Amino acid sequence: MRGPMTTTAAEQAAMSRALELAATPGVPLGPNPRVGCVLIDSATGDVVAEGYHRGAGTPHAEADALARAGERARGTTAVVTLEPCHHTGRTGPCSEKLIAAGVRRVVFAQRDPNPVAAGGAQALRAAGIEVDEGLLADEARALNRVWTFAVEHQRPFVTWKFATTLDGRSAAADGTSRWVSGPESRLDTHRLRALCDVMLVGTNTVEVDDPALTVRDEHDVPLPQQPLRVVMGERDLDPGRRVFDPALSMGAESLHLRTRDPHAALAELFARDRQHVFLEGGPTLAAAFVTAGLVDEVVTYVAPMLLGAGRSAVGDLGITTIADALHLRVDDVTVLGDDVRLTLHPPVVEVRAERASK
Ligand code: AOF
Ligand code: ZN
């Protein structure tokens, strides 16, 4: 039998706790998912041991809990937020560790979308262990939203961020663009940058704005590692630019990807174990990603300011008539100082079809 219907109250409580453990603050980001595991006594439901994953190269959550339980693991139920892995990557297969430890039953939330590591449930069942899946699966997926997306699509998740005036301008007619958004929005941007592992801009942005692209310390998110700073485009760049200046790097690496193709860029970044790209412009690069269908999330800061003329946040999308407009779904609206932050997700196909038919 599958699904949460067959789980006990003790298993449900253990899964909530496992999700909490998985989300332990300060667990380094990196290419691995956040995973938690609680071993409970199969008869009484009492907690025997807890464990969680602390980042790539460290023991998986199941191995961590098993090590803490020692001999007491025998006969327990392992409640884990992700299907136990069945591969040897940086560490050995958890399926075999659970079998060797004499665990009686395994309840997991999210099925492992990673084709390399999947198959744990089947291996456990084959060894005579009772397996139940799907308990709090939505919560587990949400916890590893970006990792799940990247593994399922075999490319990084792309968040495109921009700031505009009320009339949709990101720079004035003379090209000046500093301080469109206020200090609260800028602080929020640094917080979001800290959650990504790549900062991406085009060569033109480096030439015109000369950004350092580092995450500064005004944010409240622990920063285990500065995101990789990537400049994309075929044009040669002056090595004296701030993004290449070791004195300003704060430990962040930088990389010039000599391509204009968003697919090629994302493939290269995924091969380097990167999963979350924070795209910060400019308009040409943003347009290339939007038209390629490679923007997965939009975060925009709208400032209560009018310019009447000037550069728009995004370049030509090849759209000439209103029926072809790209529609986004607004998922969050937050007031930040004088600005409004909108978080949106990409084209809702039904809305387009519905409007087109009117
Ligand atoms: C984790 N932590 O607690 C579990 C994972 O390269 P490896 O050996 O660390 O394997 C990573 C894969 O293992 C990961 O993509 C996921 O599919 C699976 N389970 N990974 O990092 C854990 N249980
Ligand atoms: Zn594992």
Coordinates of C-alpha atoms and ligand atoms in Angstrom, one line a residue:
M1 CA 0.0 0.0 0.0
R2 CA 1.2 3.5 -0.8
G3 CA 0.4 7.0 0.5
P4 CA 0.0 8.7 3.8
M5 CA -3.2 6.8 4.6
T6 CA -1.3 4.0 6.2
T7 CA 0.9 6.0 8.4
T8 CA 0.5 6.4 12.2
A9 CA 0.2 9.5 14.3
A10 CA 3.7 8.9 15.7
E11 CA 5.0 8.7 12.1
Q12 CA 3.3 11.9 11.1
A13 CA 4.8 13.7 14.1
A14 CA 8.2 12.2 13.3
M15 CA 7.9 13.5 9.7
S16 CA 7.1 17.0 10.9
R17 CA 10.2 16.8 13.1
A18 CA 12.3 15.4 10.2
L19 CA 11.3 18.4 8.1
E20 CA 12.3 20.7 10.9
L21 CA 15.7 19.0 11.2
A22 CA 16.2 19.2 7.4
A23 CA 15.6 22.9 7.6
T24 CA 18.2 23.5 10.3
P25 CA 19.5 27.0 9.9
G26 CA 23.0 27.3 8.7
V27 CA 23.0 24.0 6.8
P28 CA 25.3 24.9 3.9
L29 CA 23.6 25.3 0.6
G30 CA 25.4 23.5 -2.2
P31 CA 24.3 20.9 -4.7
N32 CA 22.6 18.6 -2.2
P33 CA 19.1 18.6 -0.9
R34 CA 18.1 19.3 2.7
V35 CA 17.1 16.0 4.3
G36 CA 16.0 15.0 7.8
C37 CA 15.5 11.6 9.4
V38 CA 13.9 10.4 12.7
L39 CA 14.2 6.8 13.9
I40 CA 11.2 5.8 16.1
D41 CA 10.4 2.7 18.1
S42 CA 8.0 0.8 15.8
A43 CA 5.8 -0.3 18.7
T44 CA 5.7 2.8 21.0
G45 CA 6.5 5.6 18.5
D46 CA 9.2 6.9 20.9
V47 CA 12.1 8.8 19.2
V48 CA 15.2 6.7 19.1
A49 CA 17.5 9.0 17.2
E50 CA 17.5 12.0 14.9
G51 CA 19.7 13.1 12.0
Y52 CA 20.0 15.5 9.2
H53 CA 22.2 16.2 6.2
R54 CA 24.7 19.0 6.6
G55 CA 25.8 19.5 2.9
A56 CA 27.6 17.8 0.0
G57 CA 30.2 15.3 1.1
T58 CA 28.8 14.9 4.7
P59 CA 26.8 11.8 5.7
H60 CA 23.2 11.6 4.5
A61 CA 20.4 12.2 7.0
E62 CA 19.7 8.4 7.3
A63 CA 23.4 7.6 7.9
D64 CA 23.6 10.4 10.5
A65 CA 20.5 9.1 12.4
L66 CA 21.8 5.5 12.2
A67 CA 25.2 6.4 13.5
R68 CA 23.6 8.1 16.5
A69 CA 21.3 5.1 17.2
G70 CA 24.0 2.5 16.9
E71 CA 22.5 -1.0 17.9
R72 CA 19.3 0.7 18.9
A73 CA 18.4 1.1 15.2
R74 CA 17.4 -2.5 15.0
G75 CA 13.6 -3.0 14.6
T76 CA 12.9 0.8 14.3
T77 CA 10.9 2.7 11.8
A78 CA 13.0 5.2 9.8
V79 CA 11.0 8.4 8.9
V80 CA 12.8 10.4 6.3
T81 CA 11.9 13.4 4.2
L82 CA 13.4 12.0 1.0
E83 CA 13.5 8.5 -0.5
P84 CA 16.7 6.8 0.7
C85 CA 19.3 6.9 -2.0
H86 CA 20.4 3.8 -3.8
H87 CA 23.7 4.9 -5.3
T88 CA 27.3 5.5 -4.3
G89 CA 28.0 9.2 -4.9
R90 CA 30.0 11.2 -2.4
T91 CA 28.9 8.7 0.2
G92 CA 27.5 5.1 0.1
P93 CA 23.8 4.0 -0.5
C94 CA 21.5 4.6 2.4
S95 CA 19.2 1.8 1.3
E96 CA 22.0 -0.7 2.2
K97 CA 22.8 1.1 5.5
L98 CA 19.1 0.8 6.5
I99 CA 19.0 -2.8 5.6
A100 CA 22.2 -3.6 7.4
A101 CA 21.0 -1.8 10.5
G102 CA 17.9 -4.0 10.7
V103 CA 15.4 -1.2 10.3
R104 CA 11.9 -2.7 10.1
R105 CA 9.9 -0.1 8.3
V106 CA 10.7 3.1 6.2
V107 CA 8.3 6.0 5.7
F108 CA 9.5 8.8 3.3
A109 CA 8.0 12.0 2.1
Q110 CA 9.3 12.9 -1.4
R111 CA 10.3 10.3 -4.0
D112 CA 13.9 11.0 -5.1
P113 CA 13.7 12.8 -8.5
N114 CA 17.5 12.3 -9.0
P115 CA 17.7 9.5 -11.6
V116 CA 21.2 8.6 -10.4
A117 CA 20.2 8.1 -6.8
A118 CA 16.6 6.7 -7.2
G119 CA 15.5 3.1 -6.6
G120 CA 15.9 3.1 -2.8
A121 CA 12.2 2.2 -2.1
Q122 CA 12.4 -0.8 -4.4
A123 CA 15.6 -2.1 -2.9
L124 CA 14.2 -1.7 0.6
R125 CA 11.0 -3.6 -0.3
A126 CA 13.1 -6.3 -2.0
A127 CA 15.0 -6.8 1.3
G128 CA 11.6 -7.3 3.1
I129 CA 11.3 -3.9 4.6
E130 CA 7.9 -2.3 4.8
V131 CA 7.9 1.0 2.8
D132 CA 5.4 3.8 2.8
E133 CA 5.7 7.1 0.8
G134 CA 4.1 10.4 0.3
L135 CA 3.6 11.6 3.9
L136 CA 4.0 15.4 3.9
A137 CA 5.4 15.1 0.4
D138 CA 4.4 18.7 -0.6
E139 CA 6.2 20.2 2.4
A140 CA 9.3 18.2 1.5
R141 CA 9.2 19.3 -2.1
A142 CA 8.7 22.9 -1.0
L143 CA 11.7 22.7 1.3
N144 CA 13.9 21.6 -1.6
R145 CA 12.0 23.6 -4.3
V146 CA 15.1 24.7 -6.3
W147 CA 16.9 21.4 -5.9
T148 CA 13.9 19.4 -7.0
F149 CA 13.4 21.7 -10.1
A150 CA 17.1 21.5 -11.1
V151 CA 17.2 17.7 -10.8
E152 CA 13.9 17.3 -12.6
H153 CA 14.8 19.7 -15.4
Q154 CA 18.5 18.9 -15.4
R155 CA 19.3 22.7 -15.4
P156 CA 19.4 25.4 -12.8
F157 CA 16.2 27.3 -11.7
V158 CA 16.3 30.9 -12.9
T159 CA 15.1 33.9 -10.9
W160 CA 15.1 37.1 -12.9
K161 CA 15.2 40.2 -10.7
F162 CA 14.8 43.8 -11.8
A163 CA 13.8 47.2 -10.4
T164 CA 11.6 49.6 -12.3
T165 CA 9.7 52.9 -11.9
L166 CA 5.9 53.0 -11.9
D167 CA 6.1 53.4 -15.7
G168 CA 8.3 50.4 -16.2
R169 CA 11.7 52.1 -16.7
S170 CA 14.9 50.7 -15.3
A171 CA 17.1 53.6 -16.4
A172 CA 16.6 57.2 -17.3
A173 CA 17.1 58.5 -20.9
D174 CA 20.7 59.4 -20.2
G175 CA 21.4 55.8 -19.0
T176 CA 21.6 56.6 -15.3
S177 CA 20.0 53.8 -13.2
R178 CA 21.3 54.0 -9.7
W179 CA 18.8 54.2 -6.9
V180 CA 15.6 53.4 -8.7
S181 CA 14.6 51.3 -5.7
G182 CA 15.0 52.3 -2.1
P183 CA 17.3 50.9 0.7
E184 CA 14.8 48.3 1.9
S185 CA 14.5 46.8 -1.6
R186 CA 18.3 46.8 -2.0
L187 CA 18.7 45.0 1.3
D188 CA 16.0 42.5 0.2
T189 CA 17.9 41.9 -3.1
H190 CA 21.1 41.0 -1.1
R191 CA 19.0 38.6 0.9
L192 CA 17.7 36.9 -2.3
R193 CA 21.2 36.9 -3.8
A194 CA 22.4 35.0 -0.8
L195 CA 19.9 32.2 -1.5
C196 CA 21.3 31.6 -5.0
D197 CA 24.5 30.0 -6.2
V198 CA 25.0 32.0 -9.3
M199 CA 24.7 35.8 -10.0
L200 CA 24.3 36.3 -13.8
V201 CA 24.6 39.5 -15.9
G202 CA 25.5 40.3 -19.5
T203 CA 28.7 41.8 -20.8
N204 CA 26.9 45.1 -21.3
T205 CA 25.9 45.4 -17.7
V206 CA 29.6 45.0 -16.7
E207 CA 30.6 47.7 -19.2
V208 CA 27.9 50.2 -18.2
D209 CA 27.3 49.6 -14.4
D210 CA 30.5 47.9 -13.4
P211 CA 28.9 45.9 -10.5
A212 CA 30.9 43.9 -8.0
L213 CA 28.1 41.3 -7.8
T214 CA 29.0 40.1 -4.3
V215 CA 26.5 39.6 -1.5
R216 CA 27.3 42.1 1.2
D217 CA 26.7 41.5 4.8
E218 CA 23.6 43.7 5.4
H219 CA 21.3 40.6 5.0
D220 CA 20.1 38.2 7.7
V221 CA 20.6 34.9 5.8
P222 CA 23.7 32.9 6.8
L223 CA 26.0 32.9 3.8
P224 CA 28.1 29.7 3.6
Q225 CA 29.5 30.7 0.2
Q226 CA 29.4 33.7 -2.1
P227 CA 27.5 32.9 -5.3
L228 CA 29.6 32.4 -8.4
R229 CA 29.6 35.6 -10.4
V230 CA 28.9 34.9 -14.1
V231 CA 29.2 37.4 -17.0
M232 CA 27.6 36.1 -20.2
G233 CA 28.3 37.2 -23.7
E234 CA 30.8 37.0 -26.5
R235 CA 32.3 40.5 -26.1
D236 CA 35.8 40.8 -24.6
L237 CA 35.8 42.5 -21.2
D238 CA 38.3 44.8 -19.5
P239 CA 40.0 42.7 -16.7
G240 CA 40.0 45.8 -14.5
R241 CA 36.2 45.6 -14.0
R242 CA 35.0 45.3 -10.4
V243 CA 33.6 41.8 -11.0
F244 CA 37.2 40.6 -11.8
D245 CA 38.9 42.5 -9.1
P246 CA 40.3 40.1 -6.4
A247 CA 40.4 43.0 -3.8
L248 CA 36.6 43.3 -4.1
S249 CA 35.7 39.6 -4.4
M250 CA 35.0 38.7 -0.8
G251 CA 35.9 35.1 -1.8
A252 CA 33.5 35.0 -4.7
E253 CA 34.7 33.5 -7.9
S254 CA 33.9 35.0 -11.3
L255 CA 33.5 33.4 -14.7
H256 CA 33.1 34.9 -18.2
L257 CA 30.8 32.5 -20.3
R258 CA 31.5 33.3 -23.9
T259 CA 28.0 32.5 -25.3
R260 CA 24.8 34.3 -26.0
D261 CA 22.7 31.2 -25.8
P262 CA 20.8 30.8 -22.5
H263 CA 20.5 27.0 -23.0
A264 CA 24.3 26.6 -23.4
A265 CA 25.0 28.8 -20.4
L266 CA 22.6 26.9 -18.1
A267 CA 24.0 23.6 -19.3
E268 CA 27.5 24.8 -18.4
L269 CA 26.4 26.0 -14.9
F270 CA 24.5 22.8 -14.2
A271 CA 27.6 20.8 -15.1
R272 CA 29.4 22.9 -12.5
D273 CA 26.8 21.8 -9.8
R274 CA 24.9 25.1 -9.8
Q275 CA 21.2 25.0 -9.2
H276 CA 19.9 28.6 -8.7
V277 CA 20.7 31.4 -11.1
F278 CA 19.9 35.0 -10.0
L279 CA 19.6 36.9 -13.3
E280 CA 20.2 40.6 -12.8
G281 CA 20.1 42.0 -16.3
G282 CA 20.5 43.8 -18.4
P283 CA 17.6 44.1 -20.8
T284 CA 19.2 42.2 -23.6
L285 CA 20.2 39.2 -21.5
A286 CA 16.8 39.2 -19.8
A287 CA 15.0 39.2 -23.2
A288 CA 17.1 36.3 -24.3
F289 CA 16.1 34.2 -21.3
V290 CA 12.4 35.2 -21.5
T291 CA 12.1 34.4 -25.2
A292 CA 13.9 31.1 -24.6
G293 CA 11.3 30.2 -21.9
L294 CA 14.1 30.0 -19.3
V295 CA 12.8 32.3 -16.6
D296 CA 11.2 30.4 -13.8
E297 CA 10.5 33.2 -11.4
V298 CA 10.3 37.0 -11.6
V299 CA 11.1 39.3 -8.7
T300 CA 10.5 42.9 -9.4
Y301 CA 10.7 46.0 -7.2
V302 CA 8.5 48.8 -8.4
A303 CA 9.4 52.3 -7.2
P304 CA 6.8 55.1 -6.9
M305 CA 8.6 57.2 -9.4
L306 CA 7.9 58.4 -13.0
L307 CA 10.5 58.8 -15.7
G308 CA 8.3 59.1 -18.8
A309 CA 11.2 58.0 -21.0
G310 CA 14.3 55.7 -20.7
R311 CA 15.3 52.1 -20.9
S312 CA 12.8 49.3 -20.1
A313 CA 13.8 46.4 -17.9
V314 CA 13.6 44.0 -20.7
G315 CA 14.6 44.3 -24.4
D316 CA 12.6 43.3 -27.5
L317 CA 10.6 40.1 -27.0
G318 CA 9.4 40.0 -30.6
I319 CA 5.9 40.7 -29.4
T320 CA 4.0 43.2 -31.6
T321 CA 0.3 42.7 -30.6
I322 CA -1.4 42.5 -27.2
A323 CA -2.8 39.0 -27.8
D324 CA 0.8 37.7 -27.8
A325 CA 1.7 39.3 -24.4
L326 CA 3.4 37.0 -21.9
H327 CA 1.2 36.6 -18.9
L328 CA 2.6 36.0 -15.4
R329 CA 0.9 34.9 -12.2
V330 CA 1.4 37.2 -9.2
D331 CA 2.2 35.0 -6.2
D332 CA 3.2 37.6 -3.7
V333 CA 3.0 41.4 -3.1
T334 CA 5.0 42.9 -0.4
V335 CA 5.5 46.6 0.5
L336 CA 9.2 47.4 1.2
G337 CA 9.7 51.0 2.3
D338 CA 8.3 53.1 -0.5
D339 CA 8.6 50.3 -3.1
V340 CA 6.4 47.3 -3.9
R341 CA 7.9 43.9 -4.5
L342 CA 6.1 41.5 -6.8
T343 CA 7.0 37.8 -7.0
L344 CA 5.6 36.2 -10.2
H345 CA 5.8 32.9 -11.9
P346 CA 5.8 32.2 -15.7
P347 CA 3.2 32.1 -18.3
V348 CA -0.1 30.7 -17.2
V349 CA -1.0 29.0 -20.4
E350 CA -4.8 28.8 -19.6
V351 CA -5.0 32.6 -19.2
R352 CA -3.4 33.2 -22.5
A353 CA -5.7 30.8 -24.3
E354 CA -8.7 32.2 -22.6
R355 CA -7.9 35.8 -23.4
A356 CA -7.0 34.9 -27.0
S357 CA -10.4 33.3 -27.5
K358 CA -12.3 36.4 -26.4
Ligands
AOF1 C1 21.9 14.2 0.4 N1 21.6 14.0 1.7 O1 20.5 13.1 3.4 C2 20.1 12.3 1.2 C3 20.4 12.4 -0.2 O2 26.5 12.9 -3.9 P1 25.9 12.2 -2.7 O3 26.4 10.9 -2.4 O4 25.9 13.1 -1.5 O5 24.4 11.9 -3.1 C4 23.5 13.0 -3.3 C5 22.1 12.4 -3.7 O6 21.7 11.5 -2.7 C6 21.1 13.5 -3.7 O7 21.0 14.1 -5.0 C7 19.8 12.7 -3.4 O8 19.3 12.2 -4.6 C8 20.3 11.5 -2.6 N2 19.8 11.6 -1.1 N3 21.3 13.4 -0.5 O9 22.7 15.0 0.1 C9 20.7 13.1 2.2 N4 19.2 11.4 1.7
ZN2 ZN 21.6 8.5 1.0

